[in-house]
Short mmCIF file of C-alpha atoms in Angstrom, two decimals:
data_model
loop_
_atom_site.label_atom_id
_atom_site.label_comp_id
_atom_site.label_asym_id
_atom_site.label_seq_id
_atom_site.Cartn_x
_atom_site.Cartn_y
_atom_site.Cartn_z
CA MET A 30 -2.44 36.59 -19.71
CA THR A 31 -2.75 36.92 -15.95
CA THR A 32 0.59 38.94 -15.89
CA ALA A 33 -0.27 41.52 -18.19
CA ARG A 34 -3.84 42.31 -16.54
CA GLY A 35 -1.93 42.47 -13.48
CA GLY A 36 0.52 45.01 -14.78
CA LEU A 37 -1.97 46.89 -15.90
CA ARG A 38 -4.10 46.90 -12.85
CA GLY A 39 -1.00 48.03 -10.86
CA TRP A 40 -0.12 50.91 -14.10
CA PHE A 41 -4.36 52.12 -13.48
CA ALA A 42 -3.51 51.90 -9.28
CA GLY A 43 -0.50 54.39 -9.73
CA ARG A 44 -1.88 56.73 -12.06
CA GLY A 45 -4.97 57.07 -9.80
CA LYS A 46 -2.95 57.11 -6.60
CA ALA A 47 -1.03 60.28 -8.73
CA LEU A 48 -4.21 61.54 -9.70
CA SER A 49 -5.30 61.52 -6.38
CA GLY A 50 -2.59 63.35 -4.91
CA LEU A 51 -3.84 66.71 -7.18
CA ARG A 52 -7.27 66.54 -6.11
CA PHE A 53 -8.91 69.77 -7.48
CA THR A 54 -8.76 71.16 -3.85
CA SER A 55 -5.34 70.66 -3.51
CA LEU A 56 -2.86 73.83 -3.16
CA ARG A 57 -0.61 72.06 -5.24
CA LEU A 58 -2.47 71.58 -8.05
CA ARG A 59 -3.69 75.46 -7.74
CA LEU A 60 -0.25 76.59 -7.51
CA VAL A 61 0.45 74.98 -11.07
CA VAL A 62 -2.64 76.00 -12.58
CA VAL A 63 -2.26 79.99 -11.08
CA PHE A 64 1.51 80.05 -12.38
CA ALA A 65 0.40 78.10 -15.55
CA LEU A 66 -1.97 80.86 -15.98
CA VAL A 67 0.21 83.60 -15.21
CA ALA A 68 2.51 82.36 -18.01
CA LEU A 69 -0.05 81.35 -20.89
CA THR A 70 -0.95 84.91 -20.80
CA ALA A 71 2.18 86.36 -20.54
CA ALA A 72 3.34 84.26 -23.95
CA VAL A 73 0.38 85.02 -25.35
CA SER A 74 0.03 88.87 -25.11
CA ALA A 75 4.00 89.16 -25.80
CA SER A 76 3.26 86.84 -28.76
CA GLY A 77 0.01 88.72 -29.73
CA ILE A 78 2.03 91.99 -30.02
CA ALA A 79 5.13 90.79 -31.20
CA TYR A 80 3.35 89.50 -34.37
CA TRP A 81 1.36 92.41 -34.79
CA LEU A 82 4.05 94.51 -34.93
CA ASN A 83 6.27 92.34 -36.99
CA ARG A 84 2.91 91.71 -39.36
CA GLU A 85 2.75 95.46 -39.82
CA ALA A 86 6.24 95.81 -40.33
CA VAL A 87 6.75 93.12 -43.33
CA LEU A 88 3.49 93.97 -44.84
CA THR A 89 4.32 98.06 -44.70
CA ARG A 90 7.48 97.70 -46.07
CA THR A 91 6.71 95.70 -48.90
CA GLN A 92 3.87 97.49 -49.27
CA ASP A 93 5.74 101.06 -49.51
CA ALA A 94 8.54 99.45 -51.71
CA VAL A 95 5.83 98.20 -54.69
CA LEU A 96 3.82 101.08 -54.37
CA ARG A 97 6.98 103.39 -54.67
CA ASP A 98 8.33 101.50 -57.28
CA PHE A 99 4.53 101.84 -59.13
CA GLN A 100 4.52 105.23 -59.27
CA GLN A 101 7.90 105.66 -60.12
CA GLU A 102 7.11 103.24 -63.32
CA MET A 103 4.11 105.44 -63.79
CA ARG A 104 5.78 108.64 -64.19
CA ASN A 105 8.79 107.57 -66.27
CA ARG A 106 7.11 105.28 -68.81
CA ALA A 107 3.28 105.74 -68.78
CA GLY A 108 4.04 109.69 -68.55
CA THR A 109 5.71 109.35 -71.92
CA LEU A 110 3.08 107.99 -73.58
CA PRO A 111 0.52 110.18 -75.78
CA VAL A 112 -2.77 111.25 -74.16
CA HIS A 113 -4.36 108.70 -77.08
CA PRO A 114 -2.26 105.83 -76.90
CA THR A 115 -3.28 102.65 -78.72
CA GLN A 116 -3.20 98.92 -77.53
CA ASP A 117 -0.03 98.02 -78.80
CA GLN A 118 1.85 101.27 -76.80
CA LEU A 119 0.07 100.25 -73.39
CA GLN A 120 0.95 96.73 -73.91
CA ARG A 121 4.41 97.31 -74.39
CA THR A 122 4.63 99.96 -71.67
CA ALA A 123 3.20 97.43 -69.18
CA GLY A 124 5.45 94.92 -70.10
CA GLN A 125 8.41 97.45 -69.41
CA MET A 126 6.96 98.55 -65.83
CA ALA A 127 5.78 94.78 -64.89
CA ASN A 128 9.99 93.70 -65.46
CA SER A 129 10.84 96.33 -62.23
CA SER A 130 12.57 94.96 -59.28
CA GLN A 131 9.20 94.25 -57.25
CA ARG A 132 8.41 91.92 -60.06
CA PHE A 133 4.20 93.37 -60.07
CA SER A 134 1.18 92.74 -62.58
CA VAL A 135 0.53 96.03 -64.34
CA LEU A 136 -2.97 96.95 -66.39
CA LEU A 137 -2.98 100.28 -67.88
CA VAL A 138 -6.43 101.83 -69.30
CA ALA A 139 -6.83 104.73 -71.99
CA GLU A 140 -8.82 105.67 -74.49
CA ASP A 141 -7.94 105.92 -78.19
CA ALA A 142 -8.19 108.39 -80.74
CA ASN A 143 -11.64 107.39 -81.29
CA GLY A 144 -12.43 107.41 -77.86
CA ARG A 145 -12.66 103.64 -76.97
CA ALA A 146 -10.98 101.61 -74.27
CA VAL A 147 -8.14 100.09 -74.61
CA TYR A 148 -6.18 97.97 -72.59
CA GLY A 149 -2.33 96.95 -72.15
CA ASN A 150 -1.87 93.83 -69.64
CA SER A 151 1.76 92.94 -68.79
CA GLY A 152 0.48 89.49 -68.28
CA GLY A 153 -1.17 88.75 -71.41
CA LEU A 154 -4.94 87.65 -72.06
CA SER A 155 -4.80 85.71 -68.89
CA GLY A 156 -3.53 88.17 -66.65
CA PHE A 157 -4.68 91.12 -64.49
CA ALA A 158 -7.77 92.41 -65.82
CA LEU A 159 -10.08 95.41 -64.73
CA GLU A 160 -12.54 93.32 -63.42
CA ASP A 161 -10.02 91.37 -60.41
CA VAL A 162 -9.94 95.39 -59.05
CA PRO A 163 -12.07 95.84 -56.53
CA PRO A 164 -14.64 98.85 -57.71
CA SER A 165 -14.18 100.91 -54.66
CA LEU A 166 -10.76 101.07 -55.60
CA ARG A 167 -11.57 101.76 -59.25
CA THR A 168 -13.88 104.53 -58.04
CA ALA A 169 -11.60 105.91 -55.44
CA VAL A 170 -8.61 106.14 -58.59
CA ASN A 171 -10.75 107.63 -61.20
CA LYS A 172 -12.58 110.24 -59.02
CA ALA A 173 -11.01 113.67 -59.32
CA GLN A 174 -10.39 115.54 -55.67
CA PRO A 175 -10.70 119.49 -55.88
CA VAL A 176 -7.47 121.55 -55.46
CA ASP A 177 -6.92 123.55 -53.00
CA SER A 178 -3.92 124.97 -51.11
CA SER A 179 -3.46 121.97 -49.29
CA ASN A 180 -4.48 119.76 -52.22
CA LYS A 181 -2.22 120.18 -54.95
CA SER A 182 -3.40 117.03 -57.22
CA PRO A 183 -6.87 116.09 -58.38
CA TYR A 184 -5.78 112.71 -58.73
CA HIS A 185 -3.99 110.06 -55.86
CA LEU A 186 -2.50 107.20 -55.77
CA TYR A 187 -5.14 104.43 -53.65
CA TRP A 188 -4.14 101.14 -52.67
CA GLN A 189 -5.90 98.25 -50.89
CA ARG A 190 -5.35 94.43 -49.68
CA VAL A 191 -7.71 91.87 -50.65
CA THR A 192 -7.45 87.78 -50.79
CA GLU A 193 -8.00 85.93 -53.66
CA HIS A 194 -8.18 81.81 -52.86
CA GLY A 195 -6.78 82.36 -49.82
CA THR A 196 -3.80 84.23 -51.29
CA PRO A 197 -2.96 88.06 -49.93
CA TYR A 198 -2.73 90.29 -52.83
CA LEU A 199 -1.72 94.19 -52.79
CA VAL A 200 -4.54 96.10 -55.12
CA ALA A 201 -3.06 100.22 -56.26
CA GLY A 202 -4.21 102.24 -58.87
CA THR A 203 -3.51 105.90 -60.14
CA ARG A 204 -3.86 108.53 -62.93
CA ILE A 205 -1.70 110.16 -65.05
CA ILE A 206 -2.05 114.24 -63.93
CA GLY A 207 -2.58 116.19 -66.94
CA GLY A 208 -4.50 113.34 -69.35
CA GLY A 209 -2.93 109.90 -69.79
CA PRO A 210 -3.55 106.25 -69.11
CA THR A 211 -5.25 105.14 -65.69
CA GLY A 212 -2.64 102.37 -64.17
CA TYR A 213 -3.01 99.48 -61.69
CA LEU A 214 -1.08 96.89 -60.22
CA LEU A 215 -1.86 93.16 -58.45
CA LYS A 216 1.04 92.30 -56.55
CA SER A 217 1.04 88.61 -54.57
CA LEU A 218 2.22 88.92 -50.66
CA GLU A 219 2.05 85.12 -50.04
CA PRO A 220 5.76 85.29 -49.72
CA GLU A 221 5.21 87.76 -46.91
CA ALA A 222 2.25 85.60 -45.58
CA LYS A 223 4.52 82.40 -45.20
CA ASP A 224 6.99 84.19 -43.12
CA LEU A 225 4.67 85.55 -40.93
CA ASN A 226 3.02 82.08 -40.87
CA SER A 227 6.63 80.83 -39.69
CA LEU A 228 6.40 83.54 -37.40
CA ALA A 229 3.10 82.85 -35.98
CA TRP A 230 4.46 78.95 -35.62
CA SER A 231 7.68 80.01 -33.91
CA LEU A 232 5.96 82.25 -31.36
CA GLY A 233 3.27 79.17 -30.54
CA VAL A 234 6.10 77.05 -30.04
CA ALA A 235 7.77 79.43 -28.03
CA THR A 236 4.42 79.69 -26.11
CA ALA A 237 4.13 76.06 -25.43
CA LEU A 238 7.42 75.74 -24.15
CA ALA A 239 7.07 78.81 -21.71
CA LEU A 240 3.84 77.03 -20.36
CA VAL A 241 5.62 73.83 -19.64
CA GLY A 242 8.70 76.24 -17.61
CA ALA A 243 5.97 77.43 -16.10
CA ALA A 244 4.87 74.35 -15.33
CA LEU A 245 7.83 73.01 -13.90
CA LEU A 246 8.44 76.27 -12.03
CA ALA A 247 5.14 75.82 -10.30
CA GLN A 248 5.67 72.38 -9.14
CA ALA A 249 9.04 73.09 -8.10
CA ALA A 250 7.50 76.04 -6.39
CA ALA A 251 5.06 74.57 -4.83
CA THR A 252 7.11 71.86 -3.58
CA THR A 253 9.37 73.69 -1.71
CA VAL A 254 6.54 75.92 -0.24
CA LEU A 255 4.36 72.85 0.57
CA LYS A 256 7.14 70.38 2.43
CA PRO A 257 7.13 72.76 5.19
CA VAL A 258 3.13 72.59 5.14
CA HIS A 259 3.01 68.86 4.98
CA ARG A 260 5.89 68.49 7.78
CA LEU A 261 3.10 71.14 9.53
CA GLY A 262 -0.01 68.70 8.87
CA ILE A 263 1.69 65.70 10.15
CA ALA A 264 3.22 67.63 13.26
CA ALA A 265 -0.63 68.41 13.68
CA ARG A 266 -1.38 64.98 13.65
CA ARG A 267 0.46 63.55 15.74
CA LEU A 268 -0.05 66.54 18.38
CA GLY A 269 -3.51 65.66 18.25
CA GLU A 270 -3.41 61.67 18.97
CA GLY A 271 -1.46 63.04 22.31
CA ARG A 272 1.96 62.85 21.21
CA LEU A 273 2.75 66.48 23.40
CA ASP A 274 6.63 66.24 22.51
CA THR A 275 5.89 66.53 18.43
CA ARG A 276 8.41 69.47 17.26
CA LEU A 277 9.13 71.00 13.87
CA ARG A 278 12.88 71.57 12.41
CA VAL A 279 12.99 75.34 12.02
CA SER A 280 15.18 76.60 9.23
CA GLY A 281 15.63 79.99 7.39
CA THR A 282 13.94 83.41 8.33
CA ASP A 283 10.68 83.54 6.49
CA GLU A 284 7.14 83.00 7.37
CA LEU A 285 6.92 79.47 7.09
CA ALA A 286 9.86 79.45 9.91
CA ASP A 287 8.02 82.02 12.01
CA LEU A 288 4.72 79.44 11.35
CA SER A 289 7.19 76.34 12.62
CA ARG A 290 8.57 78.37 15.95
CA THR A 291 4.93 79.65 16.60
CA PHE A 292 4.05 75.71 16.39
CA ASN A 293 6.52 74.69 18.49
CA ASN A 294 5.76 77.30 20.98
CA ALA A 295 2.35 76.48 21.56
CA ALA A 296 3.52 72.87 21.29
CA GLU A 297 5.65 73.38 24.10
CA ALA A 298 2.94 75.31 25.75
CA LEU A 299 0.05 72.56 25.42
CA GLU A 300 2.59 70.10 26.55
CA LYS A 301 3.30 72.08 30.18
CA ARG A 302 -0.44 73.05 30.44
CA VAL A 303 -1.35 69.08 29.77
CA ALA A 304 0.99 68.11 32.11
CA ASP A 305 0.35 70.57 34.73
CA MET A 306 -3.28 69.29 34.28
CA ALA A 307 -2.06 65.75 34.90
CA ALA A 308 -0.17 66.18 37.88
CA ARG A 309 -3.26 67.91 39.57
CA ASP A 310 -5.59 65.67 38.39
CA GLU A 311 -3.16 63.17 39.77
CA ALA A 312 -2.56 64.41 43.25
CA SER A 313 -6.54 65.50 43.41
CA ARG A 314 -7.08 61.72 42.66
CA ARG A 315 -4.51 60.50 44.78
CA PHE A 316 -5.88 62.54 47.80
CA VAL A 317 -9.65 61.59 47.09
CA ALA A 318 -8.34 57.87 47.36
CA ASP A 319 -6.05 58.58 50.52
CA MET A 320 -9.14 60.74 52.36
CA SER A 321 -11.50 57.42 51.38
CA HIS A 322 -9.15 54.95 53.01
CA GLU A 323 -8.48 57.13 55.96
CA MET A 324 -12.35 57.89 56.82
CA ARG A 325 -12.68 53.50 56.60
CA THR A 326 -11.16 53.32 59.62
CA PRO A 327 -12.98 56.33 61.94
CA LEU A 328 -16.18 55.25 59.59
CA THR A 329 -15.68 51.61 60.57
CA ALA A 330 -16.10 51.88 64.45
CA ILE A 331 -19.14 54.53 63.90
CA THR A 332 -20.90 52.00 61.97
CA ALA A 333 -20.73 49.50 64.53
CA VAL A 334 -22.05 52.01 66.73
CA THR A 335 -24.57 53.12 64.95
CA GLU A 336 -25.70 49.75 64.06
CA VAL A 337 -25.81 48.79 67.69
CA LEU A 338 -28.02 52.15 68.31
CA GLU A 339 -30.06 50.97 65.34
CA GLU A 340 -30.77 47.33 67.01
CA GLU A 341 -31.81 49.64 69.80
CA LEU A 342 -34.40 51.97 68.24
CA GLU A 343 -35.81 48.42 66.82
CA PHE A 344 -36.05 46.72 69.95
CA GLU A 345 -39.26 46.95 72.08
CA GLY A 346 -38.12 47.68 75.11
CA GLY A 347 -35.62 50.24 74.23
CA GLY A 348 -34.97 53.29 76.50
CA PHE A 349 -34.05 55.85 74.09
CA ASP A 350 -36.04 59.13 75.36
CA PRO A 351 -38.61 59.70 72.44
CA MET A 352 -37.34 63.67 72.57
CA ILE A 353 -33.37 62.05 71.17
CA GLU A 354 -34.73 59.48 69.17
CA PRO A 355 -35.20 61.46 66.05
CA ALA A 356 -31.53 62.44 66.64
CA VAL A 357 -30.40 59.18 66.69
CA ARG A 358 -32.39 57.93 63.47
CA LEU A 359 -30.78 60.71 61.25
CA VAL A 360 -27.50 59.52 63.19
CA VAL A 361 -27.76 56.53 61.82
CA SER A 362 -29.22 57.46 58.20
CA GLU A 363 -26.52 60.11 57.62
CA THR A 364 -23.72 57.12 58.61
CA ARG A 365 -24.89 54.99 56.24
CA ARG A 366 -24.93 57.77 53.85
CA LEU A 367 -21.39 58.42 54.35
CA ASN A 368 -20.18 55.16 54.35
CA ASP A 369 -21.93 55.17 51.22
CA LEU A 370 -20.14 58.22 49.56
CA VAL A 371 -16.76 56.64 50.90
CA GLU A 372 -17.21 53.49 49.00
CA ASN A 373 -18.50 55.10 45.77
CA LEU A 374 -15.46 57.39 45.94
CA MET A 375 -13.29 55.06 45.98
CA GLU A 376 -14.69 52.67 43.14
CA VAL A 377 -14.43 56.02 41.43
CA THR A 378 -10.91 56.78 41.79
CA ARG A 379 -10.35 53.31 40.94
CA PHE A 380 -12.36 53.65 37.35
CA ASP A 381 -9.91 57.06 36.99
CA ALA A 382 -6.59 55.12 37.96
CA GLY A 383 -7.66 52.12 35.28
CA THR A 384 -6.75 49.95 38.22
CA ALA A 385 -10.61 48.76 38.25
CA ARG A 386 -10.45 44.98 36.74
CA LEU A 387 -13.24 42.55 35.79
CA VAL A 388 -13.86 38.99 37.24
CA LEU A 389 -15.97 36.74 34.81
CA ASP A 390 -18.27 34.23 35.11
CA ASP A 391 -21.24 32.87 33.37
CA VAL A 392 -24.20 34.72 34.67
CA ASP A 393 -28.07 33.94 33.91
CA ILE A 394 -29.29 37.37 33.23
CA ALA A 395 -32.99 36.39 34.62
CA ASP A 396 -31.16 34.88 37.60
CA GLN A 397 -28.71 37.61 38.34
CA ILE A 398 -31.64 40.27 38.27
CA THR A 399 -34.05 38.49 40.36
CA ALA A 400 -31.06 37.83 43.15
CA CYS A 401 -30.33 42.10 42.97
CA ILE A 402 -33.98 42.79 43.13
CA ASP A 403 -34.58 39.90 46.18
CA ALA A 404 -31.76 40.98 48.02
CA ARG A 405 -32.95 44.46 48.25
CA ALA A 406 -37.28 44.01 48.83
CA TRP A 407 -38.04 45.55 45.48
CA LEU A 408 -39.99 42.33 43.91
CA ASP A 409 -43.25 44.06 44.59
CA ALA A 410 -42.54 46.92 42.89
CA VAL A 411 -40.48 45.61 39.94
CA GLU A 412 -41.81 43.61 36.79
CA LEU A 413 -39.84 41.69 35.33
CA ASP A 414 -39.90 40.45 31.35
CA ALA A 415 -37.21 37.94 31.14
CA GLU A 416 -36.46 34.64 29.48
CA ARG A 417 -34.16 31.97 31.74
CA GLY A 418 -31.60 30.45 30.22
CA LEU A 419 -30.30 33.34 28.28
CA HIS A 420 -26.38 33.22 29.40
CA ALA A 421 -23.07 35.84 29.42
CA ARG A 422 -20.07 35.69 30.53
CA ILE A 423 -19.42 38.90 32.72
CA ASP A 424 -18.30 40.22 36.35
CA PRO A 425 -21.61 39.75 37.89
CA ARG A 426 -20.76 41.77 40.78
CA ARG A 427 -20.50 44.94 38.48
CA LEU A 428 -23.77 43.81 36.80
CA ASP A 429 -25.14 43.83 40.43
CA VAL A 430 -23.98 47.41 40.64
CA ILE A 431 -25.25 48.50 37.15
CA LEU A 432 -29.09 47.17 38.02
CA ALA A 433 -28.92 48.29 41.69
CA ASN A 434 -28.43 52.02 40.35
CA LEU A 435 -30.63 51.53 37.25
CA ILE A 436 -33.82 50.03 39.54
CA GLY A 437 -33.36 52.20 42.63
CA ASN A 438 -33.24 54.91 40.60
CA ALA A 439 -35.98 54.31 38.73
CA LEU A 440 -38.24 53.30 41.65
CA LYS A 441 -37.05 56.51 43.53
CA HIS A 442 -37.72 59.26 40.57
CA GLY A 443 -40.16 57.04 38.39
CA GLY A 444 -42.36 55.75 41.13
CA SER A 445 -43.62 51.88 40.64
CA PRO A 446 -43.94 49.42 38.50
CA VAL A 447 -40.59 49.58 37.30
CA ARG A 448 -40.32 47.16 33.84
CA VAL A 449 -37.32 45.36 33.21
CA SER A 450 -36.76 43.62 29.97
CA VAL A 451 -34.05 41.50 28.49
CA ARG A 452 -33.34 40.85 24.81
CA GLU A 453 -30.78 38.90 22.80
CA GLU A 454 -29.31 41.23 19.73
CA GLY A 455 -27.43 38.86 17.49
CA GLY A 456 -24.03 39.99 15.85
CA GLU A 457 -22.89 38.19 12.53
CA THR A 458 -20.57 36.27 15.13
CA PRO A 459 -21.47 35.07 18.43
CA GLU A 460 -18.79 37.05 19.80
CA SER A 461 -20.27 40.24 18.46
CA ALA A 462 -23.92 39.02 19.93
CA GLN A 463 -25.12 41.53 23.32
CA MET A 464 -27.60 41.29 26.07
CA VAL A 465 -29.68 44.29 26.08
CA ILE A 466 -31.75 45.22 29.31
CA ARG A 467 -34.24 47.76 29.38
CA VAL A 468 -35.34 49.75 32.92
CA ARG A 469 -38.20 52.03 32.32
CA ASP A 470 -40.18 53.70 34.83
CA HIS A 471 -43.84 55.40 35.36
CA GLY A 472 -42.75 58.83 36.32
CA PRO A 473 -42.70 61.91 34.27
CA GLY A 474 -39.70 61.29 32.36
CA ILE A 475 -36.31 63.21 32.25
CA PRO A 476 -36.55 66.75 31.18
CA GLU A 477 -34.81 67.45 27.46
CA ASP A 478 -31.96 69.63 29.31
CA VAL A 479 -31.04 67.21 31.53
CA LEU A 480 -30.93 63.96 29.84
CA PRO A 481 -26.92 64.72 28.47
CA HIS A 482 -25.81 65.01 32.11
CA VAL A 483 -28.09 62.73 33.56
CA PHE A 484 -24.59 60.45 34.12
CA ASP A 485 -22.13 63.28 35.12
CA ARG A 486 -21.05 63.26 38.40
CA PHE A 487 -22.91 65.25 40.88
CA TYR A 488 -24.35 66.70 38.86
CA LYS A 489 -27.71 68.61 39.79
CA ALA A 490 -30.25 69.65 37.47
CA SER A 491 -31.70 72.61 40.37
CA ALA A 492 -29.38 74.28 42.37
CA SER A 493 -32.63 74.56 44.60
CA ARG A 494 -32.00 70.91 45.63
CA PRO A 495 -28.52 70.75 45.98
CA ARG A 496 -28.84 67.91 48.36
CA SER A 497 -30.27 64.57 47.78
CA GLU A 498 -30.58 61.24 49.55
CA GLY A 499 -28.16 59.22 47.17
CA SER A 500 -24.17 60.52 46.37
CA GLY A 501 -24.86 61.49 42.91
CA LEU A 502 -22.50 59.06 41.70
CA GLY A 503 -24.68 55.97 41.37
CA LEU A 504 -25.15 56.69 37.73
CA SER A 505 -21.96 57.52 36.85
CA ILE A 506 -20.46 54.57 38.59
CA ALA A 507 -23.25 52.02 36.76
CA LEU A 508 -22.13 53.59 33.32
CA ASN A 509 -18.93 53.10 33.84
CA ASN A 510 -18.80 49.30 35.21
CA ALA A 511 -20.49 48.89 31.60
CA HIS A 512 -17.70 50.29 29.56
CA ILE A 513 -15.47 48.38 31.11
CA HIS A 514 -17.58 45.69 30.13
CA GLY A 515 -17.08 47.18 26.76
CA GLY A 516 -21.04 47.96 26.98
CA ASP A 517 -22.80 51.01 27.28
CA ILE A 518 -25.90 52.84 28.85
CA THR A 519 -27.86 55.59 27.50
CA ALA A 520 -30.69 57.00 29.21
CA ALA A 521 -34.31 58.68 26.83
CA ASN A 522 -37.99 59.44 27.22
CA SER A 523 -40.06 56.70 26.42
CA PRO A 524 -43.26 57.81 24.19
CA GLU A 525 -45.72 55.98 26.69
CA GLY A 526 -44.05 58.13 29.16
CA GLY A 527 -41.22 57.60 31.89
CA ALA A 528 -37.35 57.23 31.70
CA VAL A 529 -36.01 54.23 29.66
CA PHE A 530 -32.25 53.18 30.79
CA THR A 531 -30.80 50.90 28.40
CA LEU A 532 -28.10 48.86 29.26
CA ARG A 533 -26.24 46.60 26.34
CA LEU A 534 -23.43 44.40 27.02
CA PRO A 535 -21.47 41.89 25.33
CA ARG A 536 -22.37 37.88 25.81
CA ASP A 537 -18.49 37.76 26.26
CA ALA A 538 -16.36 39.99 27.92
CA SER A 539 -13.48 37.31 27.36
CA ALA A 540 -11.30 39.68 25.47
CA LEU A 541 -11.06 42.44 27.89
CA THR A 542 -9.86 40.13 30.77
CA GLU A 543 -6.07 41.80 30.35
CA GLU A 544 -5.05 40.79 34.07
CA PRO A 545 -6.36 38.33 36.80
CA PRO A 546 -8.35 38.92 39.06
CA GLU A 547 -7.01 40.56 42.16
CA ALA A 548 -7.02 39.45 45.61
CA ASP A 549 -9.64 41.64 47.59
CA GLY A 550 -11.86 41.66 44.85
CA ASP A 551 -11.70 45.35 43.54
CA GLY A 552 -13.57 46.43 46.73
CA ASP A 553 -17.17 47.45 45.05
CA GLY A 554 -18.75 50.53 46.79
CA SER A 555 -21.94 48.68 46.49
CA GLY A 556 -20.66 45.55 49.16
CA SER A 557 -21.36 41.73 48.84
CA GLY A 558 -24.05 41.90 52.18
CA GLY A 559 -27.43 42.69 52.00
CA ARG A 560 -26.65 45.95 54.10
CA ALA A 561 -23.76 47.26 51.76
CA ARG A 562 -25.77 46.45 48.62
CA ASN A 563 -28.88 48.29 49.28
CA GLY A 564 -26.72 51.00 50.13
CA GLY A 565 -24.36 50.37 46.87
CA ALA A 566 -27.96 51.42 44.74
CA ASP A 567 -26.69 55.03 45.00
CA GLU A 568 -30.15 56.87 43.35
CA GLY A 569 -28.55 59.90 43.58
CA SER A 570 -27.37 60.86 39.99
CA LYS A 571 -30.87 60.49 38.75
CA GLY A 572 -32.43 61.95 41.51
CA GLY A 573 -30.10 65.39 41.71
CA ALA A 574 -30.58 65.70 37.57
CA ARG A 575 -34.64 65.28 37.63
#
């Protein structure tokens, strides 16, 4: 029983797969249907015309032969009867007329010498009777027509086809000119009807065979046409998946071959264009990376000098001329800004080159956020809503970069207090659980047209404010750090006012770790010291956007 049930299931599965291939939007099905409709229309039209022509030919031939024989018998036999024949004479003459080659029934009607109607029937009492003749035909036969140059006789032969109990008959009648009996004939057309039915069945079978043949031809034609289209679809999907070396085999000189050549030319041009763009992009990344590395050496010396100048500025007995003190402070701040920009550019090149790696550790999220806020002296401006004991296995240094950028950005453009909340969202499995960190400010919010671009590099919402204290890379770096964890950051406006940035990170990012940590710790742009970390909290991206 199980085997039979499994066989039926397999059969239905196979039928369903075949039917799914012939979906109503399928070009193959449409071609087959169109071919079948054209063949059906042509076959039905040809069969109908052939049937009609043959029917008319058969019936006309039989009818003409019967009427011609009946007319001859009326002249030769009924015409020899007296004007007032007896019933015996009519009966004998009707029998003789019925024995002609066409074998039809005869009814003769006349008046005897006493003016009474007498009848002669070839079939006896149960044979052909006057009631079997349609009244309209009787009226036409007995009505005298005016004789003139175009009509030489007052009486003519009239005929009519009737059907009785499903059997077709030919009924005809005429009168003897100059006086005499009126004759009627009744001829069964059943043999001809059977021949015509046989012809109709033959034409119907021929139509069905033509329809089947058209469907098979349509299937063959559709296969011939759709095979190149199917190959083209597969090649287009492969090209869309990034396999730019995909090419089609071209054979023939028809339109499909031209389409294949066009596809190959387009794929070749696209491959060349993508290769050129990749080469330029690689050259650009290499230039930025080389420039950043080359700038670090002189920046190290400049930074050392500016730190000495800064210490001298902060020393109470400093000897700077009040006229040059603003310039010194400007040099110190701009040097620090330039140092942050170089570090951020180096971090961006790592993400672009795919060399950024995670260094995972078990982290208490609340402690990590507190450490980030404390290191930047933001304790009085930030409200933390996080339970102790919420642990996650992530990269603490990269989480610090994300938090520094989001919180610093909110403080600069939204104003305090900035509220940071942490929640855990459980998944179906412990590995799918997430940590959700929301950073909300109380500022004017982000314009709706700017929201889609807040994570773009160097994006500025207003061309009149091209310069900001940040590098314009902070939020982009934060988003990349979230992505490398398998998480994400979204920006929105809170219904209560202000902007809300939502960071989602997995509780455990161990599955994303593919290589051991690098020896240099990946050189994050924020640095590990207090000064470098503060500089790494770049707010320029959101600042420029808003």
